[in-house]
Coordinates of C-alpha atoms and ligand atoms in Angstrom, one line a residue:
X1 CA -7.4 -0.7 -27.9
X2 CA -7.3 -1.0 -24.1
X3 CA -3.9 -2.4 -22.7
X4 CA -4.7 -4.1 -19.4
X5 CA -2.4 -4.3 -16.4
X6 CA -0.4 -7.4 -15.7
X7 CA -1.7 -9.3 -18.6
X8 CA -0.5 -11.2 -21.6
X9 CA -2.9 -9.5 -23.9
X10 CA -3.0 -12.4 -26.3
X11 CA -4.3 -15.1 -23.8
X12 CA -5.9 -13.2 -21.1
X13 CA -9.2 -13.9 -19.9
X14 CA -12.2 -11.5 -20.6
X15 CA -12.4 -9.1 -17.7
X16 CA -15.7 -8.5 -16.0
X17 CA -17.6 -5.4 -17.5
X18 CA -18.8 -3.3 -14.4
X19 CA -21.8 -1.1 -15.0
X20 CA -22.6 0.0 -11.2
X21 CA -20.8 -0.2 -8.0
X22 CA -22.5 0.2 -4.7
X23 CA -21.3 -0.4 -1.1
X24 CA -19.2 -3.6 -1.0
X25 CA -20.9 -4.8 -4.3
X26 CA -19.8 -4.6 -7.9
X27 CA -22.5 -5.2 -10.6
X28 CA -22.1 -6.6 -14.0
X29 CA -25.1 -6.9 -16.5
X30 CA -26.1 -10.2 -15.0
X31 CA -24.4 -10.6 -11.6
X32 CA -23.6 -8.9 -8.4
X33 CA -20.6 -9.6 -6.5
X34 CA -18.8 -8.5 -3.1
X35 CA -15.5 -6.9 -4.0
X36 CA -13.1 -8.9 -1.8
X37 CA -10.1 -6.8 -3.0
X38 CA -11.5 -3.5 -2.6
X39 CA -10.2 -2.4 -5.9
X40 CA -6.5 -2.9 -5.3
X41 CA -7.0 -2.4 -1.5
X42 CA -8.3 1.1 -1.7
X43 CA -12.0 1.3 -1.4
X44 CA -12.2 1.3 2.4
X45 CA -15.6 2.8 2.6
X46 CA -17.2 0.7 -0.4
X47 CA -18.3 2.2 -3.7
X48 CA -20.6 5.3 -4.2
X49 CA -20.4 6.8 -0.7
X50 CA -22.9 9.5 -0.6
X51 CA -20.8 11.8 1.8
X52 CA -17.8 11.6 -0.3
X53 CA -19.9 12.0 -3.5
X54 CA -21.2 15.1 -2.0
X55 CA -18.0 16.4 -1.1
X56 CA -16.5 15.9 -4.6
X57 CA -19.6 17.7 -6.1
X58 CA -19.2 20.7 -3.8
X59 CA -15.5 21.1 -4.8
X60 CA -16.2 20.4 -8.4
X61 CA -18.5 23.4 -8.6
X62 CA -15.6 25.5 -7.3
X63 CA -12.8 23.9 -9.4
X64 CA -11.5 20.5 -10.1
X65 CA -7.8 21.2 -10.1
X66 CA -5.2 24.0 -10.2
X67 CA -1.6 23.6 -10.2
X68 CA 0.4 23.7 -6.9
X69 CA 3.3 25.7 -8.6
X70 CA 2.8 29.3 -7.5
X71 CA -0.9 28.5 -6.5
X72 CA -2.4 26.9 -3.5
X73 CA -6.0 26.1 -2.1
X74 CA -7.9 25.2 0.8
X75 CA -8.4 21.4 0.1
X76 CA -4.6 21.0 -0.1
X77 CA -3.9 23.0 2.9
X78 CA -6.5 21.5 5.1
X79 CA -5.4 18.0 4.1
X80 CA -1.7 18.7 5.0
X81 CA -3.0 20.2 8.3
X82 CA -5.2 17.0 8.9
X83 CA -2.3 14.6 8.1
X84 CA 0.0 16.4 10.3
X85 CA -2.6 16.1 13.2
X86 CA -3.2 12.3 12.7
X87 CA 0.3 11.3 11.8
X88 CA 2.4 10.5 14.8
X89 CA 5.4 12.7 16.1
X90 CA 6.7 15.3 13.7
X91 CA 5.8 13.6 10.5
X92 CA 4.3 17.0 9.4
X93 CA 5.6 17.9 5.9
X94 CA 3.4 16.7 3.2
X95 CA 4.5 16.4 -0.5
X96 CA 1.6 15.2 -2.8
X97 CA 1.9 13.2 -5.8
X98 CA -0.5 11.2 -8.2
X99 CA 0.3 7.8 -7.5
X100 CA 1.9 5.5 -4.7
X101 CA 4.8 4.7 -7.1
X102 CA 5.6 8.5 -7.7
X103 CA 5.3 9.1 -3.8
X104 CA 7.9 6.3 -3.3
X105 CA 10.2 7.9 -5.7
X106 CA 9.8 11.1 -4.0
X107 CA 10.8 9.5 -0.7
X108 CA 13.7 7.8 -2.1
X109 CA 14.9 11.0 -3.5
X110 CA 14.2 13.0 -0.3
X111 CA 16.5 10.4 1.5
X112 CA 19.3 10.6 -1.0
X113 CA 19.2 14.3 -1.2
X114 CA 19.0 14.6 2.6
X115 CA 22.7 13.4 2.8
X116 CA 23.9 15.3 -0.3
X117 CA 22.5 18.4 1.1
X118 CA 24.7 17.7 4.2
X119 CA 27.8 17.1 2.0
X120 CA 27.7 13.2 2.7
X121 CA 27.9 12.1 -1.0
X122 CA 28.9 8.5 -0.2
X123 CA 25.5 7.5 1.0
X124 CA 24.0 6.3 -2.2
X125 CA 22.6 3.0 -1.1
X126 CA 19.2 1.8 -0.1
X127 CA 18.4 -1.1 2.1
X128 CA 15.1 -2.9 1.1
X129 CA 13.4 -6.0 1.9
X130 CA 13.0 -9.3 -0.1
X131 CA 9.8 -9.9 -1.5
X132 CA 8.9 -6.0 -1.4
X133 CA 6.8 -4.2 -3.7
X134 CA 7.0 -0.4 -3.9
X135 CA 5.4 0.4 -7.3
X136 CA 6.2 -0.1 -11.0
X137 CA 8.3 2.9 -11.8
X138 CA 12.0 2.4 -12.2
X139 CA 13.5 3.2 -8.7
X140 CA 10.6 1.8 -7.1
X141 CA 11.1 -1.6 -9.0
X142 CA 14.6 -1.4 -8.2
X143 CA 14.1 -1.3 -4.3
X144 CA 11.3 -3.9 -4.9
X145 CA 11.8 -7.6 -5.3
X146 CA 9.0 -8.8 -7.4
X147 CA 9.7 -11.9 -9.7
X148 CA 7.3 -10.3 -12.5
X149 CA 9.9 -7.5 -13.1
X150 CA 13.0 -9.6 -13.5
X151 CA 13.2 -8.7 -17.1
X152 CA 14.6 -5.3 -15.8
X153 CA 17.1 -7.3 -13.8
X154 CA 17.9 -9.3 -17.0
X155 CA 18.4 -6.0 -18.9
X156 CA 20.3 -3.9 -16.4
X157 CA 21.9 -6.6 -14.1
X158 CA 21.3 -6.1 -10.4
X159 CA 21.6 -2.4 -9.1
X160 CA 24.7 -1.6 -7.1
X161 CA 22.9 0.7 -4.9
X162 CA 20.1 -1.5 -3.3
X163 CA 20.6 -4.3 -1.0
X164 CA 17.9 -6.7 -0.3
X165 CA 17.4 -8.7 3.2
X166 CA 14.8 -11.0 4.5
X167 CA 12.7 -9.9 7.6
X168 CA 15.2 -11.4 10.0
X169 CA 16.8 -9.5 12.8
X170 CA 20.4 -11.4 12.2
X171 CA 20.2 -10.4 8.6
X172 CA 19.3 -6.8 9.5
X173 CA 22.1 -6.4 12.0
X174 CA 24.6 -7.8 9.5
X175 CA 23.5 -5.5 6.8
X176 CA 23.8 -2.5 9.0
X177 CA 27.2 -3.4 10.1
X178 CA 28.4 -4.0 6.6
X179 CA 26.8 -1.1 4.7
X180 CA 25.9 1.6 7.1
X181 CA 28.4 4.2 5.8
X182 CA 26.8 4.0 2.5
X183 CA 23.2 3.7 3.2
X184 CA 20.7 6.9 3.0
X185 CA 17.7 4.7 3.9
X186 CA 16.0 1.5 4.8
X187 CA 12.7 1.3 3.1
X188 CA 10.0 -1.2 4.1
X189 CA 6.4 -2.1 3.7
X190 CA 5.8 -2.3 7.7
X191 CA 4.3 -5.6 9.0
X192 CA 2.5 -6.5 5.9
X193 CA 4.1 -7.0 2.4
X194 CA 1.1 -6.9 0.1
X195 CA 2.2 -7.5 -3.6
X196 CA 5.1 -9.8 -2.5
X197 CA 2.3 -12.3 -1.3
X198 CA 0.8 -10.9 1.7
X199 CA 3.9 -11.5 3.9
X200 CA 3.5 -10.9 7.6
X201 CA 6.2 -10.2 10.0
X202 CA 6.7 -8.9 13.6
X203 CA 7.1 -5.5 15.0
X204 CA 10.2 -6.5 16.8
X205 CA 12.0 -6.4 13.5
X206 CA 10.8 -2.8 12.9
X207 CA 12.0 -1.9 16.5
X208 CA 15.2 -3.1 15.8
X209 CA 15.3 -1.2 12.4
X210 CA 14.5 1.9 14.2
X211 CA 17.4 1.3 16.8
X212 CA 20.0 0.7 14.1
X213 CA 18.8 3.5 11.9
X214 CA 19.2 5.8 14.9
X215 CA 22.5 4.3 15.7
X216 CA 23.8 4.7 12.1
X217 CA 21.9 7.8 11.1
X218 CA 20.1 5.9 8.3
X219 CA 16.6 7.3 7.5
X220 CA 13.6 4.8 7.9
X221 CA 10.9 5.0 5.4
X222 CA 7.7 3.3 5.7
X223 CA 5.7 2.7 2.5
X224 CA 2.4 2.7 4.0
X225 CA 0.7 2.9 0.8
X226 CA -1.2 -0.5 1.4
X227 CA -1.1 -0.7 5.2
X228 CA -1.9 2.9 6.0
X229 CA -5.6 3.6 7.3
X230 CA -6.0 0.4 9.3
X231 CA -5.2 -2.4 7.0
X232 CA -2.9 -4.3 9.5
X233 CA -5.4 -3.3 12.5
X234 CA -3.2 -0.4 13.4
X235 CA -4.3 3.0 12.0
X236 CA -0.6 3.3 10.7
X237 CA 2.2 0.9 11.5
X238 CA 3.9 4.4 12.2
X239 CA 1.8 4.7 15.3
X240 CA 3.9 1.6 16.8
X241 CA 7.4 2.6 15.4
X242 CA 8.2 6.1 14.1
X243 CA 9.7 6.4 10.6
X244 CA 11.4 9.5 9.3
X245 CA 9.4 9.5 6.2
X246 CA 6.1 7.8 5.6
X247 CA 4.1 7.2 2.2
X248 CA 0.6 6.8 2.0
X249 CA -1.6 6.1 -1.1
X250 CA -4.3 3.8 -1.9
X251 CA -6.9 4.2 0.7
X252 CA -5.9 7.7 1.5
X253 CA -8.3 8.6 -1.5
X254 CA -10.7 5.9 -0.5
X255 CA -10.5 4.3 -4.0
X256 CA -11.8 7.5 -5.9
X257 CA -9.1 9.2 -7.4
X258 CA -5.4 8.4 -7.6
X259 CA -3.3 10.1 -5.2
X260 CA -0.7 9.8 -2.5
X261 CA 1.5 11.6 -0.2
X262 CA 5.1 11.5 1.1
X263 CA 5.3 12.9 4.6
X264 CA 8.6 13.7 6.1
X265 CA 9.7 14.5 9.7
X266 CA 11.3 17.8 10.7
X267 CA 14.7 16.6 10.8
X268 CA 14.3 15.5 7.0
X269 CA 12.5 18.8 6.0
X270 CA 15.1 21.1 7.8
X271 CA 18.0 19.4 5.6
X272 CA 16.2 21.1 2.5
X273 CA 15.3 24.3 4.2
X274 CA 17.9 26.9 3.2
X275 CA 18.6 30.1 1.3
X276 CA 20.1 27.9 -1.5
X277 CA 17.9 26.8 -4.2
X278 CA 20.3 23.9 -4.7
X279 CA 19.0 22.4 -1.5
X280 CA 15.3 22.4 -2.7
X281 CA 13.6 19.3 -3.6
X282 CA 13.2 19.5 -7.2
X283 CA 10.1 17.6 -7.8
X284 CA 6.5 18.5 -9.0
X285 CA 3.9 16.1 -10.5
X286 CA 1.4 17.9 -12.8
X287 CA -1.4 16.8 -10.6
X288 CA -0.1 17.1 -7.2
X289 CA -2.5 18.0 -4.5
X290 CA -5.7 17.8 -6.8
X291 CA -8.5 19.7 -5.4
X292 CA -10.7 16.9 -5.9
X293 CA -8.4 14.2 -4.6
X294 CA -7.6 16.3 -1.4
X295 CA -11.4 16.8 -0.9
X296 CA -11.9 13.0 -0.9
X297 CA -9.1 12.3 1.3
X298 CA -10.4 14.8 4.0
X299 CA -13.9 13.3 3.8
X300 CA -12.4 9.8 4.0
X301 CA -10.3 10.5 7.1
X302 CA -13.3 12.1 8.7
X303 CA -15.3 8.9 8.2
X304 CA -12.6 6.8 9.3
X305 CA -12.4 8.6 12.6
X306 CA -16.1 9.3 13.0
X307 CA -17.0 5.7 12.7
X308 CA -14.4 4.1 14.6
X309 CA -12.9 2.0 11.8
X310 CA -10.2 0.7 14.0
X311 CA -12.9 -1.4 15.8
X312 CA -14.5 -2.5 12.6
X313 CA -11.1 -3.9 11.4
X314 CA -10.6 -5.5 14.6
X315 CA -14.1 -7.2 14.3
X316 CA -12.9 -8.2 10.6
X317 CA -9.9 -9.7 12.0
X318 CA -11.9 -11.6 14.6
X319 CA -14.3 -13.0 12.1
X320 CA -11.5 -14.1 9.7
X321 CA -9.7 -15.9 12.5
X322 CA -13.0 -17.7 13.5
X323 CA -14.0 -18.6 9.9
X324 CA -10.6 -19.9 9.0
X325 CA -9.8 -21.7 12.1
X326 CA -8.8 -25.2 11.7
X327 CA -9.3 -25.0 7.7
X328 CA -6.9 -27.2 6.2
X329 CA -6.1 -28.7 2.9
X330 CA -3.1 -30.4 1.5
X331 CA -2.9 -27.9 -1.2
X332 CA -2.6 -25.2 1.4
X333 CA 0.8 -24.1 2.6
X334 CA -0.1 -21.3 5.2
X335 CA -3.0 -19.1 6.1
X336 CA -1.9 -15.8 7.3
X337 CA -4.3 -13.1 9.0
X338 CA -3.4 -9.5 10.0
X339 CA -6.1 -6.8 10.5
X340 CA -8.2 -6.5 7.4
X341 CA -6.1 -8.8 5.2
X342 CA -6.3 -12.5 5.0
X343 CA -4.0 -14.8 2.7
X344 CA -4.3 -18.4 1.9
X345 CA -0.9 -19.5 0.2
X346 CA -0.9 -22.7 -1.6
X347 CA 2.0 -24.9 -2.8
X348 CA 1.1 -24.6 -6.4
X349 CA -0.1 -21.8 -8.6
X350 CA -2.2 -24.3 -10.6
X351 CA -4.3 -24.9 -7.3
X352 CA -5.7 -21.4 -8.0
X353 CA -6.4 -21.6 -11.6
X354 CA -10.1 -21.0 -12.3
X355 CA -10.8 -19.7 -8.9
X356 CA -11.7 -16.2 -10.1
X357 CA -14.5 -17.5 -12.1
X358 CA -15.6 -20.0 -9.5
X359 CA -15.9 -17.0 -7.1
X360 CA -17.7 -14.9 -9.6
X361 CA -20.3 -17.4 -9.9
X362 CA -20.9 -17.6 -6.2
X363 CA -21.1 -13.7 -6.0
X364 CA -17.5 -12.7 -5.0
X365 CA -14.9 -10.8 -6.9
X366 CA -11.4 -12.1 -6.2
X367 CA -8.0 -11.7 -7.8
X368 CA -5.7 -14.4 -6.7
X369 CA -2.1 -14.1 -7.9
X370 CA 0.7 -16.4 -8.0
X371 CA 0.3 -18.8 -4.9
X372 CA -2.0 -16.3 -3.0
X373 CA -5.6 -16.2 -2.5
X374 CA -6.4 -13.4 -0.4
X375 CA -9.0 -10.9 0.7
X376 CA -8.6 -7.3 1.6
X377 CA -12.3 -6.1 2.0
X378 CA -13.9 -2.8 2.4
X379 CA -14.2 -1.9 6.0
X380 CA -17.8 -1.3 5.7
X381 CA -18.5 -5.2 5.0
X382 CA -21.2 -7.0 7.1
X383 CA -20.5 -10.0 8.9
X384 CA -22.6 -12.0 6.7
X385 CA -20.9 -10.7 3.6
X386 CA -17.5 -11.3 5.1
X387 CA -18.4 -15.0 6.1
X388 CA -19.7 -15.4 2.3
X389 CA -16.1 -14.4 1.1
X390 CA -14.3 -16.9 3.4
X391 CA -17.1 -19.8 2.5
X392 CA -16.3 -19.2 -1.2
X393 CA -12.7 -19.7 -0.4
X394 CA -13.2 -22.8 1.6
X395 CA -15.7 -24.1 -1.2
X396 CA -13.1 -24.0 -3.6
X397 CA -10.8 -26.3 -1.8
X398 CA -13.9 -28.5 -1.1
X399 CA -15.0 -29.1 -4.5
Ligands
PLP1 C1 0.3 -0.2 -4.5 C2 1.6 0.1 -4.0 C3 2.5 1.1 -4.4 C4 2.3 1.7 -5.7 O1 1.0 2.5 -5.7 P1 0.4 3.0 -7.1 O2 -0.5 4.2 -6.6 O3 -0.1 1.9 -7.8 O4 1.5 3.6 -8.0 C5 3.6 1.3 -3.6 N1 3.8 0.6 -2.6 C6 2.9 -0.3 -2.0 C7 3.4 -1.0 -0.8 C8 1.8 -0.6 -2.7 O5 1.0 -1.7 -2.2

């Protein structure tokens, strides 16, 4: 039996069975719907992209996968070079893994060992944000702040090694003042906190974080698993404020194959670079730098650059603002829009119950959670299709 994610198996609603997917559309036996969540925010070019398909087929004829321990191959080498080229500053050292959660684990391990390697054993703490989500593995859960995982807090109690603060500059200043000698890193989802409810905050917070991290020699980690490749309207938020480590996932592989990467700056890499094996990064997911995944990522980045996706995303943002301008309802607490992400937050979770089926009947796939109705559309969406996504949202409140 198939065990579904984030579901009470006893009471869960029957999932829609997909038999075909093309462009922005998902097809069931008797319906066609726009995927307004891009398969968990990853399918930026839509489904069944011929250029990506062809690239995979070509690589498949050579080999699908070889381990990266003791072996290497062109797709991995090329992708590392490409990421080095497109990421800002000296974010040049790419460590691949099979999912965003694992790539976050790698980033946190790097930050801890960065100091251990320099003999600073007291820096065992991590600063993180309230409402953060960094994945479902254990350390990622610990730095996250998601009420769905509170059973872990109940089981273990709050971690002594993680501090959570709101996205508020005073709180940030205070946390650094108090904990800076013990912190190895500050990890954030920059500008847009996804699974914590599409929370958006200002760049000034990140600029201040960069200053404090420099002043107190704490590593700044951007978890751009969700925000990378344009979601906030910026190619990477790292283009605005430079982190020491960046984590990419989700749209890195265009929604095709699970893969992610942790990219470090030279300073971080150099702390591991030594004659002693004790200073090496001891990590190695079986499927890291999978050749098919790297091939997809290379093609995806090529399409992203060639087709000027940043302008497409700006257009999506404009249309989103236009369509939701002045839209209000007594059940709505706030409407938030940033780049290719829109969120309607309601006061009561009950106000969204039944929305998924309502949207399905109108030809839109949506997956609201808690108090959040949102869209994270594929960037290839047409204006007409996007308007339909918002019309469906508005119709729900009008019915
Ligand atoms: C989805 C997500 C992750 C986890 O990625 P997986 O590939 O699902 O393990 C980590 N961080 C952020 C910000 C995410 O949105």
